[in-house]
mmCIF file of C-alpha atoms in Angstrom:
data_model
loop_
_atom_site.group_PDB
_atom_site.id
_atom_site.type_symbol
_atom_site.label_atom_id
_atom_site.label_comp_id
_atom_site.label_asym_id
_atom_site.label_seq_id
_atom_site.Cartn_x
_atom_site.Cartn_y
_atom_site.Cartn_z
ATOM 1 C CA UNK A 1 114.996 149.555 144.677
ATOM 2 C CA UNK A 2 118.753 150.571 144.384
ATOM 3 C CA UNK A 3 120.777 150.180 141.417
ATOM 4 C CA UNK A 4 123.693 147.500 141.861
ATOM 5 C CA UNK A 5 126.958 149.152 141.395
ATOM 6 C CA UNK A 6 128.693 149.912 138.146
ATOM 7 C CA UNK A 7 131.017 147.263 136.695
ATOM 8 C CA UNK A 8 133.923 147.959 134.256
ATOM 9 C CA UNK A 9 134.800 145.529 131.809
ATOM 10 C CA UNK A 10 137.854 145.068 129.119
ATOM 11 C CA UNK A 11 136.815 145.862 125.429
ATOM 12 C CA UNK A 12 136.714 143.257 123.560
ATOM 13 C CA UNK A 13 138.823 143.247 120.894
ATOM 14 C CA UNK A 14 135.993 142.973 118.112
ATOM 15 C CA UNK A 15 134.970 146.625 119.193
ATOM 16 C CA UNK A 16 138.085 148.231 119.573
ATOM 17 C CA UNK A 17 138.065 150.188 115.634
ATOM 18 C CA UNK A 18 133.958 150.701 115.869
ATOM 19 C CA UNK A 19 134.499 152.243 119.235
ATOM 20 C CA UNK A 20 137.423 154.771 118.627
ATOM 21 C CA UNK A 21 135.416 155.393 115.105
ATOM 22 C CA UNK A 22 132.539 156.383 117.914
ATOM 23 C CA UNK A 23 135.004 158.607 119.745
ATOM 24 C CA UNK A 24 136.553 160.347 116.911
ATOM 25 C CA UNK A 25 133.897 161.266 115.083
ATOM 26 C CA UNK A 26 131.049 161.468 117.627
ATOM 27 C CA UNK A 27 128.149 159.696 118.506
ATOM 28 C CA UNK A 28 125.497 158.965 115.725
ATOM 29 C CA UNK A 29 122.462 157.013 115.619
ATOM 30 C CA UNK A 30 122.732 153.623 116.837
ATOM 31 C CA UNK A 31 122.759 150.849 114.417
ATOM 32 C CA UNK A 32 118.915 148.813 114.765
ATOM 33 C CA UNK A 33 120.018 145.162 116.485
ATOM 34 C CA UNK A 34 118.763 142.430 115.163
ATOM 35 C CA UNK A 35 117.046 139.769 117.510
ATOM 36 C CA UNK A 36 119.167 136.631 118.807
ATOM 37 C CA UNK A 37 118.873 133.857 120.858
ATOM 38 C CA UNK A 38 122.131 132.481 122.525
ATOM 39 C CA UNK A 39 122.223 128.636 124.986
ATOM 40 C CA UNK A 40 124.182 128.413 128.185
ATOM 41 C CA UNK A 41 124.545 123.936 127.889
ATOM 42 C CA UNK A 42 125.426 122.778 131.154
ATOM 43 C CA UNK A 43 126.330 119.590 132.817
ATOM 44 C CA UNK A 44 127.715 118.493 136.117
ATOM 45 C CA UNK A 45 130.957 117.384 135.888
ATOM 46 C CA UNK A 46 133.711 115.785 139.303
ATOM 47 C CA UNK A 47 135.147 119.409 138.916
ATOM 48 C CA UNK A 48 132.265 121.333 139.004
ATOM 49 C CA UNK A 49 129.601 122.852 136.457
ATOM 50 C CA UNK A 50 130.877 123.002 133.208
ATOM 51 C CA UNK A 51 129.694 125.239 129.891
ATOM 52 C CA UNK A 52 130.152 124.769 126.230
ATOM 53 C CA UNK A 53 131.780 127.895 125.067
ATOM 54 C CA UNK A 54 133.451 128.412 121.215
ATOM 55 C CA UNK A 55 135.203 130.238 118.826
ATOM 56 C CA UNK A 56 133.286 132.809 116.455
ATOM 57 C CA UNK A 57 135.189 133.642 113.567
ATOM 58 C CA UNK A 58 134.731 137.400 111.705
ATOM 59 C CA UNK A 59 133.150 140.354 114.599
ATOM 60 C CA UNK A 60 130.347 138.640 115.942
ATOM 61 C CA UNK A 61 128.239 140.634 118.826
ATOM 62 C CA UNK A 62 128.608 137.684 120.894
ATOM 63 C CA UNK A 63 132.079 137.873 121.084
ATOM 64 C CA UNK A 64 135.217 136.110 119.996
ATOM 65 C CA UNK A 65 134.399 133.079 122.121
ATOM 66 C CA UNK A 66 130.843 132.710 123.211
ATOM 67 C CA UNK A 67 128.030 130.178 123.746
ATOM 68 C CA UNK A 68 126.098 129.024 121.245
ATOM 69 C CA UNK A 69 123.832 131.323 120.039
ATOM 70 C CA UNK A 70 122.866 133.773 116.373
ATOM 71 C CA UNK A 71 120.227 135.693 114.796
ATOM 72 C CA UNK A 72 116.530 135.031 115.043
ATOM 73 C CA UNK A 73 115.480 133.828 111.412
ATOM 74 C CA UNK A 74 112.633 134.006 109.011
ATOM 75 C CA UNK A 75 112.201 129.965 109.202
ATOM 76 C CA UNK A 76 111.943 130.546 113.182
ATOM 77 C CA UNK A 77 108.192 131.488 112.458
ATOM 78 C CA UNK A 78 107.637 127.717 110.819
ATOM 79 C CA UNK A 79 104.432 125.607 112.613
ATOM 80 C CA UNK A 80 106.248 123.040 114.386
ATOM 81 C CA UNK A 81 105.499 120.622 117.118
ATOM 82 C CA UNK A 82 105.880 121.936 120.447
ATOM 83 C CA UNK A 83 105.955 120.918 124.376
ATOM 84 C CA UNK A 84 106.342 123.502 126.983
ATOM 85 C CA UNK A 85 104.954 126.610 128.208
ATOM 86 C CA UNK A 86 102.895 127.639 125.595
ATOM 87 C CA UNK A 87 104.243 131.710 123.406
ATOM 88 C CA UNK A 88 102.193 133.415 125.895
ATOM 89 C CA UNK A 89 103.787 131.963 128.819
ATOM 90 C CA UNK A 90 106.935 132.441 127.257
ATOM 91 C CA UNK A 91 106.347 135.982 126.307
ATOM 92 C CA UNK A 92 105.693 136.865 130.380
ATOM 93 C CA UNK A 93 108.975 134.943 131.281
ATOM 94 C CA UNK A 94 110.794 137.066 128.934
ATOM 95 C CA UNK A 95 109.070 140.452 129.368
ATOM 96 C CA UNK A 96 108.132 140.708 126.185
ATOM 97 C CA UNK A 97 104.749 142.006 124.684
ATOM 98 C CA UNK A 98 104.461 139.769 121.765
ATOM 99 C CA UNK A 99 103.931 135.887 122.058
ATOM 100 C CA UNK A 100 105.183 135.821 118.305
ATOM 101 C CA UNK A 101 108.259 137.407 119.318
ATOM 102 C CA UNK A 102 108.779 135.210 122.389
ATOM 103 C CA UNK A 103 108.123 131.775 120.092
ATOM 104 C CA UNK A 104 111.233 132.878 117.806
ATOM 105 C CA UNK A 105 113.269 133.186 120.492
ATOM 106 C CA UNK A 106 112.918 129.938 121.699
ATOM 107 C CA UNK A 107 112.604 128.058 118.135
ATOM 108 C CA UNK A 108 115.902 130.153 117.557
ATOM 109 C CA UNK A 109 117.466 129.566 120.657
ATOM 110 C CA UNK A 110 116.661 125.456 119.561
ATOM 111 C CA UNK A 111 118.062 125.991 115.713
ATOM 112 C CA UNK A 112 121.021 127.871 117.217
ATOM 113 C CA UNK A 113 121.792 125.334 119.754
ATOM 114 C CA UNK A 114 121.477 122.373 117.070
ATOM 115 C CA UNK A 115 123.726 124.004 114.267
ATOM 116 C CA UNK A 116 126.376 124.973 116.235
ATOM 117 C CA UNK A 117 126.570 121.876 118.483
ATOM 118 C CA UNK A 118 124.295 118.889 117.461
ATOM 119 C CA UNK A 119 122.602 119.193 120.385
ATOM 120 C CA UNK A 120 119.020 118.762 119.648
ATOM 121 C CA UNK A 121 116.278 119.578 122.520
ATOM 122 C CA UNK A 122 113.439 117.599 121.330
ATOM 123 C CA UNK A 123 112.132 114.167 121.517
ATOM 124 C CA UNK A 124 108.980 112.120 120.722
ATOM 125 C CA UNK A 125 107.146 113.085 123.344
ATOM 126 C CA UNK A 126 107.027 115.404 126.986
ATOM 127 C CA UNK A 127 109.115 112.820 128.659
ATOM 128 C CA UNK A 128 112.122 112.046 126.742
ATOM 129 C CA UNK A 129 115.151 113.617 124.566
ATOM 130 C CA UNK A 130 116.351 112.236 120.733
ATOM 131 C CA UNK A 131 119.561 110.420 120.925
ATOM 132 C CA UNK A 132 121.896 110.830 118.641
ATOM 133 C CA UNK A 133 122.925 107.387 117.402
ATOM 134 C CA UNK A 134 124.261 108.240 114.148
ATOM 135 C CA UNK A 135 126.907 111.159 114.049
ATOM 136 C CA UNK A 136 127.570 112.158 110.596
ATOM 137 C CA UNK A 137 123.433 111.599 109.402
ATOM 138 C CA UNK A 138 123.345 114.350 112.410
ATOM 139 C CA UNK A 139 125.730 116.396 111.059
ATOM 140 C CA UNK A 140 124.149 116.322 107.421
ATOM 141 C CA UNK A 141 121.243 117.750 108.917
ATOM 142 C CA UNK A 142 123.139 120.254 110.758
ATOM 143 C CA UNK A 143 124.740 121.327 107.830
ATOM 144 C CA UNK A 144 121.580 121.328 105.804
ATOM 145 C CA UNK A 145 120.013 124.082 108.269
ATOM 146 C CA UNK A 146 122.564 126.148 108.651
ATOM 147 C CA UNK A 147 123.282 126.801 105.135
ATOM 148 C CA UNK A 148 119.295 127.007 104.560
ATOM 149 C CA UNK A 149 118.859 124.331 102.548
ATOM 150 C CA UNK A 150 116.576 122.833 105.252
ATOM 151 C CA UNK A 151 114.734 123.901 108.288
ATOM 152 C CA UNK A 152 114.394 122.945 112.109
ATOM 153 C CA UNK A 153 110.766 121.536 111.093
ATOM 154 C CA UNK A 154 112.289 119.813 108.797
ATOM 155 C CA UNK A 155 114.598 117.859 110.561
ATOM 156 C CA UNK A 156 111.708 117.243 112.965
ATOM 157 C CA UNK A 157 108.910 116.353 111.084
ATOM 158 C CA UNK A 158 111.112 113.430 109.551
ATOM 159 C CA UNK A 159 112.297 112.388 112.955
ATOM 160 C CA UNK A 160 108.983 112.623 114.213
ATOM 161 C CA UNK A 161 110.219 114.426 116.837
ATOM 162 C CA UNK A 162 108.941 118.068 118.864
ATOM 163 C CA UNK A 163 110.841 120.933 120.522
ATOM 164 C CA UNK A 164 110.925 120.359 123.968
ATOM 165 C CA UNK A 165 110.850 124.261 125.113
ATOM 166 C CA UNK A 166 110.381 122.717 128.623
ATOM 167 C CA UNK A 167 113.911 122.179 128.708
ATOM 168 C CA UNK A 168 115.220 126.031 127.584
ATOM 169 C CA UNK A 169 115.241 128.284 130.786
ATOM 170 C CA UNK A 170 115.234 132.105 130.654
ATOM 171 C CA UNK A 171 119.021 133.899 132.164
ATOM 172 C CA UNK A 172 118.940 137.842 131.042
ATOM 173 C CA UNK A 173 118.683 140.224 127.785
ATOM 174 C CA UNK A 174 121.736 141.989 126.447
ATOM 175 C CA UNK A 175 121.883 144.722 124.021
ATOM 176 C CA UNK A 176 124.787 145.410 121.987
ATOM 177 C CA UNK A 177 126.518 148.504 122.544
ATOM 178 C CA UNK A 178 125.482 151.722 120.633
ATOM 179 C CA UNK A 179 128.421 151.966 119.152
ATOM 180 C CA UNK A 180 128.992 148.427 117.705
ATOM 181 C CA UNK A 181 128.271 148.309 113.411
ATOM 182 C CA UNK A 182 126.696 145.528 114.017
ATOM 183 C CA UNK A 183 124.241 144.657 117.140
ATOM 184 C CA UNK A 184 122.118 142.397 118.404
ATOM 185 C CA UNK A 185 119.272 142.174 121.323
ATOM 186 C CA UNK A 186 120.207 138.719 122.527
ATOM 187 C CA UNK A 187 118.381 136.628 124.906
ATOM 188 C CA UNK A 188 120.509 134.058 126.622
ATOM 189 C CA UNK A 189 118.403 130.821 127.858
ATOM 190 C CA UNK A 190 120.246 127.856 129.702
ATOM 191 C CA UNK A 191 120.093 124.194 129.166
ATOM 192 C CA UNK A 192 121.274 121.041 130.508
ATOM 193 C CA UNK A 193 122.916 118.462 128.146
ATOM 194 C CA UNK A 194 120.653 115.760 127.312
ATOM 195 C CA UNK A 195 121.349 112.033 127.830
ATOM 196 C CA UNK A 196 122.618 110.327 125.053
ATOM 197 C CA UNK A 197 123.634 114.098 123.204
ATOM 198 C CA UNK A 198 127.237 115.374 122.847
ATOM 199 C CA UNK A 199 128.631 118.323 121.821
ATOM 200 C CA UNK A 200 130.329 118.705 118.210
ATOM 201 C CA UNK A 201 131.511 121.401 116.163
ATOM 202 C CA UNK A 202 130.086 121.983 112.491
ATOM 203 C CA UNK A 203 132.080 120.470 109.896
ATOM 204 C CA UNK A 204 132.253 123.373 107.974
ATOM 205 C CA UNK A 205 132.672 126.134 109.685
ATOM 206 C CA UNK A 206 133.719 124.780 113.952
ATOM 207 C CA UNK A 207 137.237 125.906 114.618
ATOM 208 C CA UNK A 208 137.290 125.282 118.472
ATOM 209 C CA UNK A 209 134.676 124.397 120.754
ATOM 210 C CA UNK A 210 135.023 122.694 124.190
ATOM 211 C CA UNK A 211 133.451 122.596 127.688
ATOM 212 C CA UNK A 212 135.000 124.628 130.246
ATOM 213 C CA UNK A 213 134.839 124.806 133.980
ATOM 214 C CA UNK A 214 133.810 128.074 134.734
ATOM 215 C CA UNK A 215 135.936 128.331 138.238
ATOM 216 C CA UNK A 216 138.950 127.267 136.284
ATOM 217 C CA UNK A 217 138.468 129.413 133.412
ATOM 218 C CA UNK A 218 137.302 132.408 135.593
ATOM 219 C CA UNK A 219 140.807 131.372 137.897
ATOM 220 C CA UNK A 220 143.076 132.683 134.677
ATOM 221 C CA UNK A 221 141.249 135.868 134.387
ATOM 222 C CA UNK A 222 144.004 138.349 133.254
ATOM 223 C CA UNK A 223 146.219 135.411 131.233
ATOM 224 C CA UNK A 224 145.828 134.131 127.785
ATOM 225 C CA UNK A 225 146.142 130.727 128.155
ATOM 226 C CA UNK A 226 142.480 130.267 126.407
ATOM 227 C CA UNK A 227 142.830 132.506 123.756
ATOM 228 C CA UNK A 228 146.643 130.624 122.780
ATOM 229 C CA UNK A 229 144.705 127.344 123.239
ATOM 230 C CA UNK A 230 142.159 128.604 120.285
ATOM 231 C CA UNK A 231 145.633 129.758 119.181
ATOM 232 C CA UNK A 232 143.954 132.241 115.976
ATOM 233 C CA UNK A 233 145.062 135.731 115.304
ATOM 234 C CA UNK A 234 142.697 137.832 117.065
ATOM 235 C CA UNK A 235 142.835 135.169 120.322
ATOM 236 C CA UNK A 236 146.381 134.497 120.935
ATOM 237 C CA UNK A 237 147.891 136.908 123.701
ATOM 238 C CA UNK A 238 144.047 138.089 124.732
ATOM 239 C CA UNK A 239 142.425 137.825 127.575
ATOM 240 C CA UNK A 240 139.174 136.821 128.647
ATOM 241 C CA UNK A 241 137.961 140.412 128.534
ATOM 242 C CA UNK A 242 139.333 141.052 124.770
ATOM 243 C CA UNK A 243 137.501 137.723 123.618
ATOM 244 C CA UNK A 244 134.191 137.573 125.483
ATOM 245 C CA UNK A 245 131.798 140.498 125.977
ATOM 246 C CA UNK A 246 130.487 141.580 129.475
ATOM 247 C CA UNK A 247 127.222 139.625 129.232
ATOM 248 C CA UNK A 248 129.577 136.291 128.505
ATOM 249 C CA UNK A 249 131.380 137.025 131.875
ATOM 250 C CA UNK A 250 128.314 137.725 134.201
ATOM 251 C CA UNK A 251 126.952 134.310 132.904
ATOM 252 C CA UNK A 252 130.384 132.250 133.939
ATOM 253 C CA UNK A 253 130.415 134.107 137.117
ATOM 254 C CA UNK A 254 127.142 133.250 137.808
ATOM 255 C CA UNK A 255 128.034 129.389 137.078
ATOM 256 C CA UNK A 256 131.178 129.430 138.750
ATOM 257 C CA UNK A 257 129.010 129.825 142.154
ATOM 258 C CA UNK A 258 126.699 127.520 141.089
ATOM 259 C CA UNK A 259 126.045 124.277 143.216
ATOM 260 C CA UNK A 260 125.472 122.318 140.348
ATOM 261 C CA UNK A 261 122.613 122.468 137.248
ATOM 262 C CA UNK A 262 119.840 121.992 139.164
ATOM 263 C CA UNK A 263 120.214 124.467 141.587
ATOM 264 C CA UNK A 264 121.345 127.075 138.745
ATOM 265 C CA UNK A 265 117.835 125.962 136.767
ATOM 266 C CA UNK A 266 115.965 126.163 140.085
ATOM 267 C CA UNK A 267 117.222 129.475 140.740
ATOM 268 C CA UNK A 268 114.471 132.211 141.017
ATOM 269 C CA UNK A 269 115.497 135.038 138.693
ATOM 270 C CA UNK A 270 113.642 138.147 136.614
ATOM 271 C CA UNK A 271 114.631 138.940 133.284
ATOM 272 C CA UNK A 272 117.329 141.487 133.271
ATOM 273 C CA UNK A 273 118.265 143.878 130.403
ATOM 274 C CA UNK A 274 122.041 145.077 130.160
ATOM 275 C CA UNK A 275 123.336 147.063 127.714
ATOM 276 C CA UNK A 276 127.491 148.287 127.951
ATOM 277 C CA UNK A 277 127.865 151.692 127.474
ATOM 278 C CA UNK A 278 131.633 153.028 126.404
ATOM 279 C CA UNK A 279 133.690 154.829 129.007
ATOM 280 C CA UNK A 280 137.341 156.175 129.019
ATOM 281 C CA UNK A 281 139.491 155.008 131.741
ATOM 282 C CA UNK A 282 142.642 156.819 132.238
ATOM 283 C CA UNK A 283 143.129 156.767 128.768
ATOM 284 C CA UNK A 284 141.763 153.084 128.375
ATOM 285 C CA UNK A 285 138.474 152.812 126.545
ATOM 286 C CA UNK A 286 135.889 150.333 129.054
ATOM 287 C CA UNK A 287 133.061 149.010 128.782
ATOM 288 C CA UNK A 288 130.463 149.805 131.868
ATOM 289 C CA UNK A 289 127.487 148.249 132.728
ATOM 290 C CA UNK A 290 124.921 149.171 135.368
ATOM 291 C CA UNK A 291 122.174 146.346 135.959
ATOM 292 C CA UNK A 292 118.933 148.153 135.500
ATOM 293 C CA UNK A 293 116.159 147.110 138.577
ATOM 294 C CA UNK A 294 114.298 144.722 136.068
ATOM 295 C CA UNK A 295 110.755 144.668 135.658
ATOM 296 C CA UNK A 296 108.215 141.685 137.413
ATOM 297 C CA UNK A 297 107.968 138.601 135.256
ATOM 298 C CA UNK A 298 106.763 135.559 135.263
ATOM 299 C CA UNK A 299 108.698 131.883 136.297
ATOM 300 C CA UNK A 300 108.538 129.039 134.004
ATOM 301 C CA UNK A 301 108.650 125.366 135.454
ATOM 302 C CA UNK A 302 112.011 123.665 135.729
ATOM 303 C CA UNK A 303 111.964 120.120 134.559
ATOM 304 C CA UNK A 304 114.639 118.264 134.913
ATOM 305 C CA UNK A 305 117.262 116.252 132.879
ATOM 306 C CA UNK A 306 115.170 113.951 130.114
ATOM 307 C CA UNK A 307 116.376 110.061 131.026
#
């Protein structure tokens, strides 16, 4: 099977001192990632398909302005109530060996979609989502899990509620680049927003958050006008390449061509690992990525949209 071609991408302006520290003083051993999980929410919208993207404060692997998404925790290992494809069945989708590995994914894929956002996929049972009907007892919880005070199963055993890993599909694996300090070996799932959910940013630490149009956003490619919209020091007069890394831009490309949510969750796709490798451009470092020919896997169901 061929190789697709080589793409160049802008370097994000989070790498730029870790990769001229690579440069100068030559490679060295890679930094280990740590495992993540990261949500591309969805919903169909008059304009088109839209995605929640936000602003990540500090150097985060995901970028500057990403979709939800962190590290794989210690808690993510916690017995909780489940409906989906079972850890095996997850483990094939993703290609990898261990079902215990697979399960934190998901359960961290969940957390990380709930902290960041309030969007919680779980309900009572295999055919229906939790609404959220109080904001701020939402937000507590929220709050309470992301500072590790409580834990996902905690907020779901009192709800009496399970995760509904039906609703999580797999996209692709990224791998930070060798040279980044810090670096993570994220899998991205998608989602579609359920009825009666809506996004919201954290209290405490949400700067800017919004849902975006991916054909609009994509549209203003080489201008700032998103990163003087977030309108913080390392965003204002970037572009989409200096905020988001590659893996963020494959993903919005591959929505902007979407013909809505079900057709992107319906599409049949394998598991593809990506990692950017640093090149120098006519005196411009790049970042290049060459998608690997991925290895078979195994499809999960799509279900649709809880009502």
């Amino acid at each position: 099977m061929p190789q697709a071609a080589k793409r160049l991408f802008e370097l994000p302006v989070q790498f730029e001192n870790a990769a001229r520290s690579w440069l100068e003083h030559g490679e060295r051993t890679p930094a280990a990632p740590r495992y993540a999980s990261s949500v591309v929410l969805i919903k169909d919208t008059p304009d088109g398909m839209s995605t929640w993207l936000a602003y990540r404060s500090g150097s985060s692997p995901l970028g500057v302005v990403s979709f939800p998404g962190g590290s794989v925790e210690e808690h993510d290992d916690d017995p909780m109530p489940w409906i989906g494809p079972s850890p095996a069945q997850w483990a094939d989708a993703l290609g990898i060996e261990d079902p215990a590995l697979a399960r934190r994914h998901v359960v961290a894929a969940i957390r990380e979609l709930f902290e960041e956002t309030g969007v919680l996929l779980a309900g009572p049972d295999a055919g229906s989502t939790v609404a959220v009907t109080n904001p701020q007892e939402w937000m507590a919880a929220r709050e309470a899990v992301a500072a590790q005070d409580k834990t996902l199963a905690d907020v779901l055993d009192r709800r009496g509620l399970s995760l509904r890993t039906d609703l999580l599909k797999p996209l692709v694996n990224w791998l930070s680049p060798d040279f980044a300090h810090r670096r993570f070996n994220t899998r991205y799932f998608a989602a579609t927003l359920p009825l009666g959910q809506e996004p919201r940013l954290l209290e405490s630490k949400g700067v800017w958050g919004r849902w975006i149009c991916a054909p609009k956003l994509l549209g203003d490619r080489t201008g700032t006008s998103l990163g003087d919209e977030i309108d913080q020091e390392n965003t204002r007069g970037r572009t989409l390449g200096q905020l988001m890394v590659p893996g963020t831009e494959i993903i919005l490309e591959k929505l902007g061509t979407a013909k809505g949510c079900v057709a992107y969750l319906s599409h049949k796709r394998k598991t593809h690992v990506y990692q950017p490798t640093l090149v120098e451009v006519d005196g411009d470092l790049k970042l290049e990525v060459v998608p690997p020919s991925p290895p078979a896997t195994t499809a999960l169901p799509v279900v649709p949209p809880s009502s």
